[in-house]
mmCIF file of C-alpha atoms in Angstrom:
data_model
loop_
_atom_site.group_PDB
_atom_site.id
_atom_site.type_symbol
_atom_site.label_atom_id
_atom_site.label_comp_id
_atom_site.label_asym_id
_atom_site.label_seq_id
_atom_site.Cartn_x
_atom_site.Cartn_y
_atom_site.Cartn_z
ATOM 1 C CA MET R 1 133.311 97.086 48.609
ATOM 2 C CA LYS R 2 130.925 97.541 45.706
ATOM 3 C CA LEU R 3 128.163 94.984 45.188
ATOM 4 C CA LEU R 4 126.370 94.329 41.907
ATOM 5 C CA ALA R 5 122.761 93.129 42.274
ATOM 6 C CA LEU R 6 120.796 91.460 39.461
ATOM 7 C CA ASP R 7 117.157 90.417 39.173
ATOM 8 C CA THR R 8 115.739 88.853 36.014
ATOM 9 C CA ALA R 9 113.396 86.344 37.667
ATOM 10 C CA ALA R 10 110.176 88.078 36.619
ATOM 11 C CA ASN R 11 109.073 90.763 34.156
ATOM 12 C CA PHE R 12 111.676 93.306 35.296
ATOM 13 C CA CYS R 13 115.298 93.493 34.202
ATOM 14 C CA SER R 14 116.830 95.107 37.280
ATOM 15 C CA VAL R 15 120.400 96.030 38.173
ATOM 16 C CA ALA R 16 121.897 98.029 41.043
ATOM 17 C CA VAL R 17 125.266 98.866 42.542
ATOM 18 C CA LEU R 18 125.498 99.114 46.323
ATOM 19 C CA ASP R 19 128.407 100.606 48.280
ATOM 20 C CA VAL R 20 128.512 98.120 51.137
ATOM 21 C CA GLU R 21 130.631 100.323 53.420
ATOM 22 C CA THR R 22 128.325 103.347 53.216
ATOM 23 C CA ALA R 23 125.132 101.281 52.692
ATOM 24 C CA SER R 24 124.185 103.570 49.802
ATOM 25 C CA VAL R 25 122.802 102.573 46.413
ATOM 26 C CA LEU R 26 125.078 104.258 43.884
ATOM 27 C CA SER R 27 122.986 103.507 40.805
ATOM 28 C CA GLU R 28 120.036 101.365 39.816
ATOM 29 C CA SER R 29 117.803 100.524 36.884
ATOM 30 C CA SER R 30 114.544 98.561 36.709
ATOM 31 C CA GLN R 31 112.854 98.122 33.349
ATOM 32 C CA ASP R 32 109.592 96.243 32.857
ATOM 33 C CA ILE R 33 110.516 94.309 29.704
ATOM 34 C CA GLY R 34 108.369 91.211 30.099
ATOM 35 C CA LYS R 35 110.716 88.847 28.276
ATOM 36 C CA GLY R 36 114.087 89.064 26.540
ATOM 37 C CA HIS R 37 116.299 89.408 29.614
ATOM 38 C CA ALA R 38 119.250 87.734 27.904
ATOM 39 C CA GLU R 39 119.312 90.459 25.254
ATOM 40 C CA ARG R 40 118.901 93.375 27.680
ATOM 41 C CA LEU R 41 120.813 92.463 30.834
ATOM 42 C CA MET R 42 124.374 93.240 29.742
ATOM 43 C CA ALA R 43 123.402 96.681 28.454
ATOM 44 C CA ALA R 44 121.626 97.403 31.741
ATOM 45 C CA ILE R 45 124.725 96.388 33.712
ATOM 46 C CA GLU R 46 126.941 98.605 31.590
ATOM 47 C CA GLN R 47 124.610 101.581 32.046
ATOM 48 C CA VAL R 48 124.330 101.183 35.820
ATOM 49 C CA LEU R 49 128.107 100.858 36.193
ATOM 50 C CA SER R 50 128.610 103.921 34.008
ATOM 51 C CA ASP R 51 126.107 105.938 36.063
ATOM 52 C CA ALA R 52 127.995 104.943 39.219
ATOM 53 C CA MET R 53 131.312 105.876 37.545
ATOM 54 C CA LEU R 54 132.611 102.334 38.029
ATOM 55 C CA SER R 55 133.877 99.507 35.875
ATOM 56 C CA ILE R 56 133.072 95.838 36.283
ATOM 57 C CA THR R 57 136.513 95.288 37.841
ATOM 58 C CA ASP R 58 135.465 97.511 40.772
ATOM 59 C CA ILE R 59 132.814 94.961 41.795
ATOM 60 C CA GLY R 60 133.719 92.856 44.822
ATOM 61 C CA LYS R 61 130.517 90.836 45.267
ATOM 62 C CA ILE R 62 127.465 89.874 43.223
ATOM 63 C CA ALA R 63 123.921 89.195 44.427
ATOM 64 C CA VAL R 64 121.283 87.669 42.196
ATOM 65 C CA SER R 65 117.668 86.580 42.393
ATOM 66 C CA ILE R 66 117.430 82.785 42.202
ATOM 67 C CA GLY R 67 113.640 82.658 41.846
ATOM 68 C CA PRO R 68 111.099 81.283 41.977
ATOM 69 C CA GLY R 69 109.930 82.991 38.831
ATOM 70 C CA SER R 70 110.434 82.676 35.101
ATOM 71 C CA PHE R 71 112.581 79.627 34.311
ATOM 72 C CA THR R 72 114.409 81.432 31.510
ATOM 73 C CA GLY R 73 114.802 84.661 33.466
ATOM 74 C CA VAL R 74 116.200 82.873 36.510
ATOM 75 C CA ARG R 75 118.734 81.006 34.369
ATOM 76 C CA VAL R 76 119.859 84.236 32.700
ATOM 77 C CA GLY R 77 120.460 86.017 36.009
ATOM 78 C CA VAL R 78 122.159 83.129 37.788
ATOM 79 C CA SER R 79 124.444 82.245 34.889
ATOM 80 C CA THR R 80 125.444 85.891 34.470
ATOM 81 C CA ALA R 81 126.216 86.269 38.179
ATOM 82 C CA ARG R 82 128.257 83.074 38.276
ATOM 83 C CA GLY R 83 130.133 84.042 35.121
ATOM 84 C CA PHE R 84 131.083 87.461 36.458
ATOM 85 C CA ALA R 85 132.079 85.990 39.818
ATOM 86 C CA LEU R 86 134.373 83.489 38.128
ATOM 87 C CA ALA R 87 135.961 86.141 35.919
ATOM 88 C CA LEU R 88 136.410 88.638 38.764
ATOM 89 C CA GLY R 89 137.380 86.095 41.419
ATOM 90 C CA CYS R 90 134.690 87.400 43.766
ATOM 91 C CA GLU R 91 131.796 85.934 45.733
ATOM 92 C CA ALA R 92 128.328 85.498 44.258
ATOM 93 C CA VAL R 93 125.268 84.857 46.440
ATOM 94 C CA GLY R 94 121.658 84.033 45.636
ATOM 95 C CA ILE R 95 118.556 85.545 47.223
ATOM 96 C CA SER R 96 115.106 84.084 46.698
ATOM 97 C CA THR R 97 112.392 86.286 45.273
ATOM 98 C CA LEU R 98 110.213 85.332 48.230
ATOM 99 C CA GLN R 99 112.805 86.529 50.752
ATOM 100 C CA ALA R 100 113.271 89.826 48.916
ATOM 101 C CA LEU R 101 109.492 90.381 48.775
ATOM 102 C CA ALA R 102 109.375 89.880 52.549
ATOM 103 C CA TYR R 103 112.184 92.423 52.986
ATOM 104 C CA ASP R 104 110.211 95.047 51.066
ATOM 105 C CA ALA R 105 107.037 94.253 53.005
ATOM 106 C CA GLN R 106 108.713 94.747 56.361
ATOM 107 C CA LYS R 107 110.005 98.139 55.281
ATOM 108 C CA SER R 108 106.396 99.230 54.783
ATOM 109 C CA PHE R 109 104.998 97.258 57.740
ATOM 110 C CA PRO R 110 107.742 97.066 60.402
ATOM 111 C CA GLY R 111 107.401 94.320 62.984
ATOM 112 C CA ARG R 112 104.791 92.379 61.022
ATOM 113 C CA GLN R 113 104.904 88.786 59.859
ATOM 114 C CA VAL R 114 104.876 88.338 56.094
ATOM 115 C CA LEU R 115 103.503 85.834 53.642
ATOM 116 C CA SER R 116 105.373 86.197 50.358
ATOM 117 C CA ILE R 117 103.050 84.894 47.678
ATOM 118 C CA ILE R 118 103.649 84.726 43.913
ATOM 119 C CA ASP R 119 101.083 83.677 41.318
ATOM 120 C CA ALA R 120 102.692 80.625 39.687
ATOM 121 C CA ARG R 121 99.801 80.110 37.232
ATOM 122 C CA ARG R 122 98.097 76.730 36.678
ATOM 123 C CA ASP R 123 96.145 77.336 39.922
ATOM 124 C CA GLU R 124 99.382 77.211 41.916
ATOM 125 C CA LEU R 125 101.182 79.682 44.176
ATOM 126 C CA TYR R 126 104.786 80.040 45.283
ATOM 127 C CA ALA R 127 104.695 80.871 48.984
ATOM 128 C CA GLN R 128 106.819 81.298 52.105
ATOM 129 C CA PHE R 129 106.064 82.567 55.600
ATOM 130 C CA PHE R 130 108.445 84.958 57.376
ATOM 131 C CA GLY R 131 108.613 86.002 61.027
ATOM 132 C CA LYS R 132 108.623 89.501 62.481
ATOM 133 C CA ASP R 133 112.430 89.604 62.344
ATOM 134 C CA GLY R 134 112.531 88.642 58.670
ATOM 135 C CA SER R 135 113.651 85.079 59.294
ATOM 136 C CA ALA R 136 112.037 82.248 57.347
ATOM 137 C CA ALA R 137 109.162 80.632 59.238
ATOM 138 C CA SER R 138 108.621 77.954 56.593
ATOM 139 C CA ASP R 139 110.357 76.494 53.585
ATOM 140 C CA PRO R 140 109.531 77.952 50.174
ATOM 141 C CA MET R 141 106.721 75.897 48.653
ATOM 142 C CA VAL R 142 104.410 75.358 45.734
ATOM 143 C CA THR R 143 100.858 75.329 47.054
ATOM 144 C CA SER R 144 97.289 76.183 46.162
ATOM 145 C CA LEU R 145 94.753 78.776 47.231
ATOM 146 C CA GLN R 146 92.628 76.074 48.789
ATOM 147 C CA ALA R 147 95.508 74.824 50.910
ATOM 148 C CA LEU R 148 96.476 78.271 52.221
ATOM 149 C CA LEU R 149 93.066 79.755 52.996
ATOM 150 C CA PRO R 150 92.261 77.705 56.138
ATOM 151 C CA ARG R 151 95.554 78.702 57.721
ATOM 152 C CA LEU R 152 95.096 82.377 56.888
ATOM 153 C CA GLU R 153 91.540 82.514 58.233
ATOM 154 C CA ASP R 154 92.938 81.519 61.629
ATOM 155 C CA ILE R 155 95.557 84.302 61.703
ATOM 156 C CA ALA R 156 93.598 87.198 60.244
ATOM 157 C CA GLY R 157 95.409 90.493 60.711
ATOM 158 C CA GLU R 158 98.725 88.975 61.739
ATOM 159 C CA TYR R 159 100.299 88.704 58.298
ATOM 160 C CA VAL R 160 101.118 91.122 55.515
ATOM 161 C CA LEU R 161 100.873 89.796 51.960
ATOM 162 C CA SER R 162 103.657 90.551 49.492
ATOM 163 C CA GLY R 163 103.696 89.479 45.865
ATOM 164 C CA SER R 164 101.597 88.906 42.770
ATOM 165 C CA GLY R 165 99.403 86.320 44.508
ATOM 166 C CA ALA R 166 98.238 88.735 47.217
ATOM 167 C CA ALA R 167 95.046 89.832 45.475
ATOM 168 C CA LEU R 168 94.080 86.207 44.816
ATOM 169 C CA ILE R 169 94.316 85.505 48.542
ATOM 170 C CA ASN R 170 92.335 88.557 49.647
ATOM 171 C CA GLU R 171 89.514 87.842 47.190
ATOM 172 C CA LYS R 172 88.718 84.695 49.168
ATOM 173 C CA LEU R 173 89.310 85.854 52.767
ATOM 174 C CA CYS R 174 86.470 87.075 54.967
ATOM 175 C CA GLN R 175 88.924 89.540 56.551
ATOM 176 C CA PRO R 176 91.383 90.768 53.895
ATOM 177 C CA LEU R 177 95.016 91.163 54.930
ATOM 178 C CA ASP R 178 97.256 94.177 54.391
ATOM 179 C CA ILE R 179 99.133 94.093 51.090
ATOM 180 C CA ALA R 180 102.644 95.481 50.722
ATOM 181 C CA THR R 181 102.959 94.916 46.965
ATOM 182 C CA THR R 182 101.298 92.971 44.169
ATOM 183 C CA ALA R 183 104.468 92.770 42.049
ATOM 184 C CA ALA R 184 105.933 89.438 40.951
ATOM 185 C CA THR R 185 109.348 90.400 42.283
ATOM 186 C CA ALA R 186 110.922 92.696 44.848
ATOM 187 C CA SER R 187 112.799 95.962 44.494
ATOM 188 C CA ILE R 188 116.370 95.629 43.262
ATOM 189 C CA GLU R 189 117.427 97.442 46.443
ATOM 190 C CA ALA R 190 116.066 94.515 48.473
ATOM 191 C CA PHE R 191 118.281 92.057 46.599
ATOM 192 C CA ALA R 192 121.280 94.358 46.997
ATOM 193 C CA ARG R 193 120.882 94.891 50.744
ATOM 194 C CA LEU R 194 120.150 91.236 51.464
ATOM 195 C CA GLY R 195 123.107 90.230 49.329
ATOM 196 C CA ALA R 196 125.424 92.527 51.261
ATOM 197 C CA VAL R 197 124.956 90.527 54.487
ATOM 198 C CA LEU R 198 124.483 87.067 53.026
ATOM 199 C CA VAL R 199 127.312 84.555 52.897
ATOM 200 C CA GLY R 200 126.710 81.303 51.110
ATOM 201 C CA GLU R 201 127.407 78.948 48.256
ATOM 202 C CA ALA R 202 127.370 79.917 44.592
ATOM 203 C CA PRO R 203 123.800 80.766 43.541
ATOM 204 C CA ARG R 204 121.581 78.018 42.132
ATOM 205 C CA PRO R 205 118.105 78.437 40.618
ATOM 206 C CA LEU R 206 115.162 77.886 42.953
ATOM 207 C CA TYR R 207 112.547 76.458 40.615
ATOM 208 C CA LEU R 208 110.222 74.677 43.113
ATOM 209 C CA ARG R 209 108.454 72.841 40.284
ATOM 210 C CA GLY R 210 109.286 71.281 36.917
ATOM 211 C CA LEU R 211 109.420 72.976 33.552
ATOM 212 C CA ASP R 212 106.170 74.197 32.019
ATOM 213 C CA VAL R 213 106.984 72.634 28.634
ATOM 214 C CA LYS R 214 106.588 69.109 27.361
ATOM 215 C CA PRO R 215 108.684 67.286 24.742
ATOM 216 C CA GLN R 216 107.332 67.423 21.203
ATOM 217 C CA GLN R 217 106.568 63.754 20.768
ATOM 218 C CA GLY R 218 105.928 64.147 17.070
ATOM 219 C CA PHE R 219 109.621 64.777 16.492
ATOM 220 C CA VAL R 220 110.871 61.728 18.421
ATOM 221 C CA LEU R 221 112.459 59.198 16.050
ATOM 222 C CA LYS R 222 111.399 55.618 16.466
ATOM 223 C CA ARG R 223 114.105 53.104 17.154
ATOM 224 C CA LYS R 224 114.915 51.011 14.122
ATOM 225 C CA ALA R 225 113.575 47.517 14.461
ATOM 226 C CA GLU R 226 116.197 44.813 14.779
ATOM 227 C CA GLU R 227 116.658 42.798 11.649
#
């Protein structure tokens, strides 16, 4: 079976094709585009499929990043995955960015516990703890630097940091922790390999907090007064 993996939750537009039977990545592409995933994703999928000498009808499963990350990017990836799954009659699964970051960290630091940590801006962090076997040791959360630091001071050296919030954490710790990556998302290979073993419901965005935008009150029409 061939699996198509997508990640548009952060600044990268990433696509890969994994041969599940041989556990080999047949083709992959990761472009740091910042924004504009909706305009670039389909072309990236076409190129990766072409490089793997496959067509979209050869795909038997789809894995996609569900965030947390960019609201628009997450929506683009999830809607694309669900659309392809419906058209192809195949399974689509969602993998959180935090879980994929932990996967990459444990490749570099085998047998270590991981704190996946993403800078969510506005003095907030997306975070999740993972055990030595890669299993979740906490729920994904929105938290702050001040809330995390006391816990990390007590477990110095036990955890590896993975994600764009790692440097923020280490700046405040008396004993800095090992860092696997400071990227805002994981490798596309991580999403592909996690997706190959995951069975679950259709992917849904993992936002963790509300939208960063507010309604433009100046354009709200007042209700006409009753005569």
